[in-house]
PDB file of C-alpha atoms in Angstrom:
ATOM      1  CA  UNK A   1      20.401 -11.357  -1.201  1.00 91.00           C
ATOM      2  CA  UNK A   2      20.751  -9.531  -4.057  1.00 89.00           C
ATOM      3  CA  UNK A   3      19.886  -9.139  -7.742  1.00 95.00           C
ATOM      4  CA  UNK A   4      21.906  -6.748 -10.318  1.00 94.00           C
ATOM      5  CA  UNK A   5      20.133  -5.874 -13.410  1.00 94.00           C
ATOM      6  CA  UNK A   6      23.508  -4.372 -14.316  1.00 92.00           C
ATOM      7  CA  UNK A   7      22.372  -3.337 -18.075  1.00 92.00           C
ATOM      8  CA  UNK A   8      20.579  -4.857 -20.836  1.00 93.00           C
ATOM      9  CA  UNK A   9      22.318  -7.774 -22.374  1.00 89.00           C
ATOM     10  CA  UNK A  10      24.339  -8.148 -19.426  1.00 92.00           C
ATOM     11  CA  UNK A  11      22.182  -8.988 -16.509  1.00 91.00           C
ATOM     12  CA  UNK A  12      20.518 -10.174 -14.244  1.00 96.00           C
ATOM     13  CA  UNK A  13      22.737 -11.699 -11.650  1.00 95.00           C
ATOM     14  CA  UNK A  14      21.718 -13.011  -8.446  1.00 95.00           C
ATOM     15  CA  UNK A  15      23.551 -13.558  -5.475  1.00 94.00           C
ATOM     16  CA  UNK A  16      22.024 -15.292  -2.334  1.00 94.00           C
ATOM     17  CA  UNK A  17      22.541 -18.200   0.361  1.00 94.00           C
ATOM     18  CA  UNK A  18      20.779 -20.575  -0.149  1.00 94.00           C
ATOM     19  CA  UNK A  19      20.291 -23.747   2.452  1.00 94.00           C
ATOM     20  CA  UNK A  20      17.180 -25.281   1.196  1.00 91.00           C
ATOM     21  CA  UNK A  21      14.788 -23.976   4.061  1.00 91.00           C
ATOM     22  CA  UNK A  22      11.532 -22.326   3.244  1.00 88.00           C
ATOM     23  CA  UNK A  23      12.396 -19.275   3.727  1.00 89.00           C
ATOM     24  CA  UNK A  24      15.447 -19.797   1.378  1.00 93.00           C
ATOM     25  CA  UNK A  25      12.933 -21.054  -1.698  1.00 93.00           C
ATOM     26  CA  UNK A  26      10.896 -17.362  -0.727  1.00 92.00           C
ATOM     27  CA  UNK A  27      13.900 -15.257  -0.998  1.00 94.00           C
ATOM     28  CA  UNK A  28      15.121 -17.302  -4.372  1.00 96.00           C
ATOM     29  CA  UNK A  29      11.556 -16.382  -5.755  1.00 95.00           C
ATOM     30  CA  UNK A  30      11.821 -12.787  -4.395  1.00 95.00           C
ATOM     31  CA  UNK A  31      15.290 -12.150  -6.263  1.00 96.00           C
ATOM     32  CA  UNK A  32      14.028 -14.102  -9.304  1.00 96.00           C
ATOM     33  CA  UNK A  33      10.993 -11.759  -9.575  1.00 96.00           C
ATOM     34  CA  UNK A  34      13.654  -8.704  -9.789  1.00 96.00           C
ATOM     35  CA  UNK A  35      15.161 -11.072 -12.688  1.00 96.00           C
ATOM     36  CA  UNK A  36      12.523 -11.728 -14.615  1.00 96.00           C
ATOM     37  CA  UNK A  37      11.696  -7.944 -13.995  1.00 97.00           C
ATOM     38  CA  UNK A  38      14.764  -6.740 -15.604  1.00 96.00           C
ATOM     39  CA  UNK A  39      14.859  -9.514 -18.434  1.00 97.00           C
ATOM     40  CA  UNK A  40      10.977  -8.151 -19.590  1.00 97.00           C
ATOM     41  CA  UNK A  41      11.829  -4.594 -19.541  1.00 97.00           C
ATOM     42  CA  UNK A  42      15.193  -4.505 -20.666  1.00 97.00           C
ATOM     43  CA  UNK A  43      13.516  -3.780 -24.385  1.00 97.00           C
ATOM     44  CA  UNK A  44      13.053  -0.060 -22.987  1.00 97.00           C
ATOM     45  CA  UNK A  45      16.714   0.609 -23.258  1.00 96.00           C
ATOM     46  CA  UNK A  46      19.374   1.313 -20.456  1.00 94.00           C
ATOM     47  CA  UNK A  47      17.914   4.306 -19.206  1.00 94.00           C
ATOM     48  CA  UNK A  48      14.584   3.305 -18.839  1.00 96.00           C
ATOM     49  CA  UNK A  49      14.568  -0.395 -18.037  1.00 96.00           C
ATOM     50  CA  UNK A  50      14.702   0.063 -14.134  1.00 93.00           C
ATOM     51  CA  UNK A  51      11.043   0.413 -12.861  1.00 92.00           C
ATOM     52  CA  UNK A  52      10.080   3.637 -10.548  1.00 90.00           C
ATOM     53  CA  UNK A  53      10.445   2.443  -6.969  1.00 86.00           C
ATOM     54  CA  UNK A  54       6.558   2.760  -6.569  1.00 86.00           C
ATOM     55  CA  UNK A  55       6.736  -0.420  -8.895  1.00 91.00           C
ATOM     56  CA  UNK A  56      10.457  -1.638  -8.340  1.00 91.00           C
ATOM     57  CA  UNK A  57       9.334  -4.628  -5.776  1.00 91.00           C
ATOM     58  CA  UNK A  58       6.504  -5.534  -7.167  1.00 92.00           C
ATOM     59  CA  UNK A  59       7.320  -8.534  -9.420  1.00 94.00           C
ATOM     60  CA  UNK A  60      10.063  -9.731  -6.418  1.00 94.00           C
ATOM     61  CA  UNK A  61       6.746 -10.020  -3.975  1.00 91.00           C
ATOM     62  CA  UNK A  62       4.604 -11.722  -6.720  1.00 92.00           C
ATOM     63  CA  UNK A  63       7.300 -13.977  -7.083  1.00 93.00           C
ATOM     64  CA  UNK A  64       7.159 -15.084  -3.249  1.00 92.00           C
ATOM     65  CA  UNK A  65       3.308 -14.591  -3.149  1.00 91.00           C
ATOM     66  CA  UNK A  66       3.405 -17.307  -5.594  1.00 92.00           C
ATOM     67  CA  UNK A  67       5.671 -19.726  -3.767  1.00 93.00           C
ATOM     68  CA  UNK A  68       3.890 -19.045  -0.870  1.00 93.00           C
ATOM     69  CA  UNK A  69       0.599 -20.102  -2.306  1.00 93.00           C
ATOM     70  CA  UNK A  70       1.962 -23.451  -4.001  1.00 93.00           C
ATOM     71  CA  UNK A  71       3.527 -24.661  -0.636  1.00 92.00           C
ATOM     72  CA  UNK A  72       0.154 -23.449   1.194  1.00 94.00           C
ATOM     73  CA  UNK A  73      -1.700 -25.837  -1.346  1.00 94.00           C
ATOM     74  CA  UNK A  74       1.178 -28.716  -0.297  1.00 93.00           C
ATOM     75  CA  UNK A  75       0.764 -28.295   3.429  1.00 93.00           C
ATOM     76  CA  UNK A  76       0.198 -31.990   4.649  1.00 93.00           C
ATOM     77  CA  UNK A  77      -1.352 -30.407   7.850  1.00 95.00           C
ATOM     78  CA  UNK A  78      -3.286 -27.908   9.618  1.00 94.00           C
ATOM     79  CA  UNK A  79      -0.211 -27.389  11.633  1.00 95.00           C
ATOM     80  CA  UNK A  80       1.886 -26.865   8.543  1.00 94.00           C
ATOM     81  CA  UNK A  81      -0.704 -24.345   6.956  1.00 95.00           C
ATOM     82  CA  UNK A  82      -0.693 -22.434  10.273  1.00 95.00           C
ATOM     83  CA  UNK A  83       2.912 -22.336  10.504  1.00 93.00           C
ATOM     84  CA  UNK A  84       2.853 -21.032   6.498  1.00 93.00           C
ATOM     85  CA  UNK A  85       0.270 -18.419   7.469  1.00 95.00           C
ATOM     86  CA  UNK A  86       2.006 -16.932  10.455  1.00 94.00           C
ATOM     87  CA  UNK A  87       5.031 -16.469   8.533  1.00 91.00           C
ATOM     88  CA  UNK A  88       3.634 -15.021   5.925  1.00 91.00           C
ATOM     89  CA  UNK A  89       1.747 -12.619   7.919  1.00 92.00           C
ATOM     90  CA  UNK A  90       5.271 -11.903   9.880  1.00 90.00           C
ATOM     91  CA  UNK A  91       6.340 -10.868   6.607  1.00 88.00           C
ATOM     92  CA  UNK A  92       3.468  -8.682   5.331  1.00 88.00           C
ATOM     93  CA  UNK A  93       3.960  -6.755   8.805  1.00 87.00           C
ATOM     94  CA  UNK A  94       7.793  -6.608   8.329  1.00 86.00           C
ATOM     95  CA  UNK A  95       7.223  -5.332   4.496  1.00 85.00           C
ATOM     96  CA  UNK A  96       4.392  -2.678   5.486  1.00 88.00           C
ATOM     97  CA  UNK A  97       4.838  -1.448   9.152  1.00 89.00           C
ATOM     98  CA  UNK A  98       8.688  -2.055   9.474  1.00 91.00           C
ATOM     99  CA  UNK A  99       9.494  -0.423   6.356  1.00 93.00           C
ATOM    100  CA  UNK A 100       7.546   2.545   6.520  1.00 93.00           C
ATOM    101  CA  UNK A 101       8.964   3.129  10.309  1.00 95.00           C
ATOM    102  CA  UNK A 102      12.423   2.787   8.549  1.00 96.00           C
ATOM    103  CA  UNK A 103      11.239   5.208   6.233  1.00 96.00           C
ATOM    104  CA  UNK A 104      10.059   7.350   8.995  1.00 97.00           C
ATOM    105  CA  UNK A 105      13.666   7.435  10.251  1.00 97.00           C
ATOM    106  CA  UNK A 106      15.296   8.552   7.051  1.00 97.00           C
ATOM    107  CA  UNK A 107      12.546  11.537   7.261  1.00 97.00           C
ATOM    108  CA  UNK A 108      13.485  12.641  11.163  1.00 98.00           C
ATOM    109  CA  UNK A 109      17.429  12.135   9.613  1.00 98.00           C
ATOM    110  CA  UNK A 110      17.373  14.254   6.590  1.00 97.00           C
ATOM    111  CA  UNK A 111      15.134  16.614   7.837  1.00 97.00           C
ATOM    112  CA  UNK A 112      17.751  16.929  10.985  1.00 98.00           C
ATOM    113  CA  UNK A 113      20.540  16.989   8.464  1.00 97.00           C
ATOM    114  CA  UNK A 114      19.535  20.212   7.098  1.00 96.00           C
ATOM    115  CA  UNK A 115      20.546  22.178  10.152  1.00 96.00           C
ATOM    116  CA  UNK A 116      24.112  20.738  10.450  1.00 96.00           C
ATOM    117  CA  UNK A 117      25.887  17.284  11.113  1.00 96.00           C
ATOM    118  CA  UNK A 118      24.979  14.558  13.071  1.00 97.00           C
ATOM    119  CA  UNK A 119      26.174  12.550  15.761  1.00 97.00           C
ATOM    120  CA  UNK A 120      25.387   8.561  16.534  1.00 96.00           C
ATOM    121  CA  UNK A 121      23.721   9.359  19.478  1.00 97.00           C
ATOM    122  CA  UNK A 122      21.055  11.635  17.930  1.00 98.00           C
ATOM    123  CA  UNK A 123      20.639   9.021  14.832  1.00 97.00           C
ATOM    124  CA  UNK A 124      19.841   6.578  17.876  1.00 98.00           C
ATOM    125  CA  UNK A 125      17.405   8.795  19.552  1.00 98.00           C
ATOM    126  CA  UNK A 126      15.696   9.341  16.043  1.00 98.00           C
ATOM    127  CA  UNK A 127      15.401   5.553  15.363  1.00 97.00           C
ATOM    128  CA  UNK A 128      13.635   5.126  18.886  1.00 96.00           C
ATOM    129  CA  UNK A 129      11.073   7.743  18.053  1.00 97.00           C
ATOM    130  CA  UNK A 130      10.441   5.863  14.608  1.00 96.00           C
ATOM    131  CA  UNK A 131       9.863   2.542  16.599  1.00 95.00           C
ATOM    132  CA  UNK A 132       7.756   4.029  18.930  1.00 94.00           C
ATOM    133  CA  UNK A 133       5.716   5.750  16.369  1.00 94.00           C
ATOM    134  CA  UNK A 134       4.960   2.743  14.488  1.00 92.00           C
ATOM    135  CA  UNK A 135       4.818   0.111  17.448  1.00 91.00           C
ATOM    136  CA  UNK A 136       3.940   1.935  20.890  1.00 91.00           C
ATOM    137  CA  UNK A 137       5.656   2.391  23.971  1.00 88.00           C
ATOM    138  CA  UNK A 138       6.962   0.321  26.302  1.00 86.00           C
ATOM    139  CA  UNK A 139       6.836   0.961  30.045  1.00 76.00           C
ATOM    140  CA  UNK A 140       5.062   0.800  33.644  1.00 74.00           C
ATOM    141  CA  UNK A 141       3.022   3.745  32.873  1.00 74.00           C
ATOM    142  CA  UNK A 142       1.951   2.757  29.477  1.00 75.00           C
ATOM    143  CA  UNK A 143       2.492  -0.375  27.274  1.00 77.00           C
ATOM    144  CA  UNK A 144       0.848  -0.067  24.065  1.00 83.00           C
ATOM    145  CA  UNK A 145       3.395  -1.999  22.128  1.00 86.00           C
ATOM    146  CA  UNK A 146       3.706  -5.699  21.161  1.00 85.00           C
ATOM    147  CA  UNK A 147       6.873  -5.662  22.333  1.00 86.00           C
ATOM    148  CA  UNK A 148       7.852  -6.498  25.871  1.00 87.00           C
ATOM    149  CA  UNK A 149      11.420  -4.389  25.742  1.00 90.00           C
ATOM    150  CA  UNK A 150      13.307  -2.208  23.565  1.00 92.00           C
ATOM    151  CA  UNK A 151      16.455  -3.013  24.924  1.00 93.00           C
ATOM    152  CA  UNK A 152      19.553  -2.972  22.746  1.00 93.00           C
ATOM    153  CA  UNK A 153      17.768  -2.133  19.548  1.00 95.00           C
ATOM    154  CA  UNK A 154      18.674   1.755  19.122  1.00 96.00           C
ATOM    155  CA  UNK A 155      22.061   1.058  16.776  1.00 96.00           C
ATOM    156  CA  UNK A 156      19.894  -1.076  14.412  1.00 96.00           C
ATOM    157  CA  UNK A 157      19.491   1.200  12.108  1.00 96.00           C
ATOM    158  CA  UNK A 158      23.187   1.113  11.583  1.00 96.00           C
ATOM    159  CA  UNK A 159      22.498  -2.207  10.012  1.00 93.00           C
ATOM    160  CA  UNK A 160      20.411  -1.292   7.132  1.00 94.00           C
ATOM    161  CA  UNK A 161      22.301  -1.054   3.906  1.00 93.00           C
ATOM    162  CA  UNK A 162      19.409   1.120   2.043  1.00 93.00           C
ATOM    163  CA  UNK A 163      19.920   4.239   3.948  1.00 94.00           C
ATOM    164  CA  UNK A 164      23.182   4.698   2.914  1.00 89.00           C
ATOM    165  CA  UNK A 165      23.367   3.381  -0.651  1.00 91.00           C
ATOM    166  CA  UNK A 166      19.688   3.980  -1.802  1.00 90.00           C
ATOM    167  CA  UNK A 167      18.116   6.778   0.576  1.00 92.00           C
ATOM    168  CA  UNK A 168      13.985   6.657   0.561  1.00 92.00           C
ATOM    169  CA  UNK A 169      14.285   3.046  -1.226  1.00 91.00           C
ATOM    170  CA  UNK A 170      12.330   1.272   1.649  1.00 91.00           C
ATOM    171  CA  UNK A 171       8.742   2.863   0.929  1.00 86.00           C
ATOM    172  CA  UNK A 172       9.067   0.714  -2.013  1.00 88.00           C
ATOM    173  CA  UNK A 173       8.698  -2.394  -0.215  1.00 88.00           C
ATOM    174  CA  UNK A 174       5.523  -1.135   1.439  1.00 88.00           C
ATOM    175  CA  UNK A 175       3.948  -0.348  -1.693  1.00 86.00           C
ATOM    176  CA  UNK A 176       4.799  -3.560  -3.274  1.00 87.00           C
ATOM    177  CA  UNK A 177       3.054  -5.848  -0.603  1.00 88.00           C
ATOM    178  CA  UNK A 178      -0.015  -4.116  -0.404  1.00 89.00           C
ATOM    179  CA  UNK A 179      -0.332  -3.794  -4.627  1.00 89.00           C
ATOM    180  CA  UNK A 180       0.541  -7.184  -4.818  1.00 88.00           C
ATOM    181  CA  UNK A 181      -1.857  -8.368  -2.254  1.00 86.00           C
ATOM    182  CA  UNK A 182      -4.331  -6.552  -4.537  1.00 88.00           C
ATOM    183  CA  UNK A 183      -3.164  -7.762  -7.506  1.00 89.00           C
ATOM    184  CA  UNK A 184      -3.514 -11.562  -6.270  1.00 86.00           C
ATOM    185  CA  UNK A 185      -6.700 -10.781  -5.115  1.00 84.00           C
ATOM    186  CA  UNK A 186      -7.528  -9.456  -8.314  1.00 85.00           C
ATOM    187  CA  UNK A 187      -6.263 -12.554 -10.105  1.00 88.00           C
ATOM    188  CA  UNK A 188      -8.327 -14.606  -8.087  1.00 85.00           C
ATOM    189  CA  UNK A 189     -11.525 -12.560  -9.013  1.00 86.00           C
ATOM    190  CA  UNK A 190     -11.107 -11.697 -12.625  1.00 87.00           C
ATOM    191  CA  UNK A 191      -8.117 -14.241 -14.093  1.00 92.00           C
ATOM    192  CA  UNK A 192      -9.100 -13.990 -17.667  1.00 94.00           C
ATOM    193  CA  UNK A 193      -5.909 -12.188 -19.246  1.00 94.00           C
ATOM    194  CA  UNK A 194      -4.294 -11.169 -15.728  1.00 95.00           C
ATOM    195  CA  UNK A 195      -1.031 -12.896 -17.080  1.00 94.00           C
ATOM    196  CA  UNK A 196      -0.758 -10.278 -20.387  1.00 96.00           C
ATOM    197  CA  UNK A 197      -1.737  -7.418 -17.829  1.00 95.00           C
ATOM    198  CA  UNK A 198       1.190  -8.328 -15.014  1.00 95.00           C
ATOM    199  CA  UNK A 199       3.738  -8.979 -17.843  1.00 96.00           C
ATOM    200  CA  UNK A 200       2.758  -5.443 -19.751  1.00 97.00           C
ATOM    201  CA  UNK A 201       3.319  -3.756 -16.343  1.00 96.00           C
ATOM    202  CA  UNK A 202       6.782  -5.661 -16.102  1.00 97.00           C
ATOM    203  CA  UNK A 203       7.750  -4.929 -19.659  1.00 97.00           C
ATOM    204  CA  UNK A 204       7.506  -1.002 -19.155  1.00 97.00           C
ATOM    205  CA  UNK A 205      10.175  -0.365 -17.005  1.00 96.00           C
ATOM    206  CA  UNK A 206      10.029   3.315 -16.190  1.00 95.00           C
ATOM    207  CA  UNK A 207       7.859   4.105 -19.219  1.00 96.00           C
ATOM    208  CA  UNK A 208       4.534   3.957 -17.032  1.00 94.00           C
ATOM    209  CA  UNK A 209       3.897   5.864 -13.911  1.00 91.00           C
ATOM    210  CA  UNK A 210       2.383   4.072 -10.532  1.00 91.00           C
ATOM    211  CA  UNK A 211      -0.969   4.796 -11.728  1.00 93.00           C
ATOM    212  CA  UNK A 212      -0.795   4.432 -15.131  1.00 95.00           C
ATOM    213  CA  UNK A 213       0.683   0.929 -14.854  1.00 94.00           C
ATOM    214  CA  UNK A 214      -2.508   0.108 -12.792  1.00 93.00           C
ATOM    215  CA  UNK A 215      -4.725   1.223 -14.639  1.00 94.00           C
ATOM    216  CA  UNK A 216      -5.561  -2.230 -16.609  1.00 94.00           C
ATOM    217  CA  UNK A 217      -6.429  -3.949 -13.496  1.00 92.00           C
ATOM    218  CA  UNK A 218      -9.070  -1.355 -12.510  1.00 90.00           C
ATOM    219  CA  UNK A 219      -6.849  -0.272  -9.992  1.00 90.00           C
ATOM    220  CA  UNK A 220      -6.968   3.581  -8.694  1.00 90.00           C
ATOM    221  CA  UNK A 221      -4.253   4.088  -6.001  1.00 90.00           C
ATOM    222  CA  UNK A 222      -4.903   8.082  -5.915  1.00 89.00           C
ATOM    223  CA  UNK A 223      -7.969   6.716  -3.909  1.00 88.00           C
ATOM    224  CA  UNK A 224      -7.218   6.953  -0.394  1.00 84.00           C
ATOM    225  CA  UNK A 225      -9.581   3.959   0.055  1.00 87.00           C
ATOM    226  CA  UNK A 226      -7.168   2.114  -2.110  1.00 88.00           C
ATOM    227  CA  UNK A 227      -4.870   1.532   0.524  1.00 87.00           C
ATOM    228  CA  UNK A 228      -7.031   0.585   3.254  1.00 87.00           C
ATOM    229  CA  UNK A 229      -8.927  -2.139   0.763  1.00 84.00           C
ATOM    230  CA  UNK A 230      -5.772  -3.560   0.359  1.00 86.00           C
ATOM    231  CA  UNK A 231      -4.735  -3.885   3.585  1.00 86.00           C
ATOM    232  CA  UNK A 232      -7.708  -5.290   4.392  1.00 85.00           C
ATOM    233  CA  UNK A 233      -7.618  -7.849   1.347  1.00 80.00           C
ATOM    234  CA  UNK A 234      -4.042  -8.387   1.691  1.00 83.00           C
ATOM    235  CA  UNK A 235      -3.607  -9.011   5.433  1.00 86.00           C
ATOM    236  CA  UNK A 236      -7.053  -9.433   6.475  1.00 87.00           C
ATOM    237  CA  UNK A 237      -7.568 -12.405   4.106  1.00 86.00           C
ATOM    238  CA  UNK A 238      -4.420 -14.137   5.227  1.00 89.00           C
ATOM    239  CA  UNK A 239      -5.812 -13.480   8.811  1.00 90.00           C
ATOM    240  CA  UNK A 240      -8.848 -14.986   7.955  1.00 90.00           C
ATOM    241  CA  UNK A 241      -7.448 -17.904   6.379  1.00 89.00           C
TER     242      UNK A 241
END
């Protein structure tokens, strides 16, 4: 799935597979969020409509959150509700933990590349290093990972297109998931005027930095506690549900 903003007055265009599953609906909401973000920010012109990476996934993941909450409210049984919650928790772990491990892999590769060319086996080693740093060790002497095995995963770096086309983009998913969780929490506590504040954030494109964009929501991302609080409010809230 992909959404291209192209240029003001031309886009946006969405490309995605759709078979009608709940996952497909969430993906459509995600890409439509990008489309809405583009349309709202086109007024900033070709050079400044694209948001900074710290906010690039905000509208898309907020779109997913809206659809998720709607589906959760329509769940007809405890089992269906539990399934939706477990799926969303997996999504958050994927966006935060996994994408941060991707970013760590890129850091290792680019630092090593400064010293010379790399061969595929070195990329495999960096991938496995990042996996173990974020997911723990699997083995008879030490096993602190949620996984039973890391067999046949050392080449998985090769399938991530972001590494080739938009280096170091992946951290924006972690940023956005935590920020959206915090924004949604802000919405539930202070809904008055929230919609207009969110639209202003999206309209700004790249004319506002991350800190400035979140100030109207009384959020201070420069404070380290912001991220711990965001993780607790977002992931912790889902686990409690």
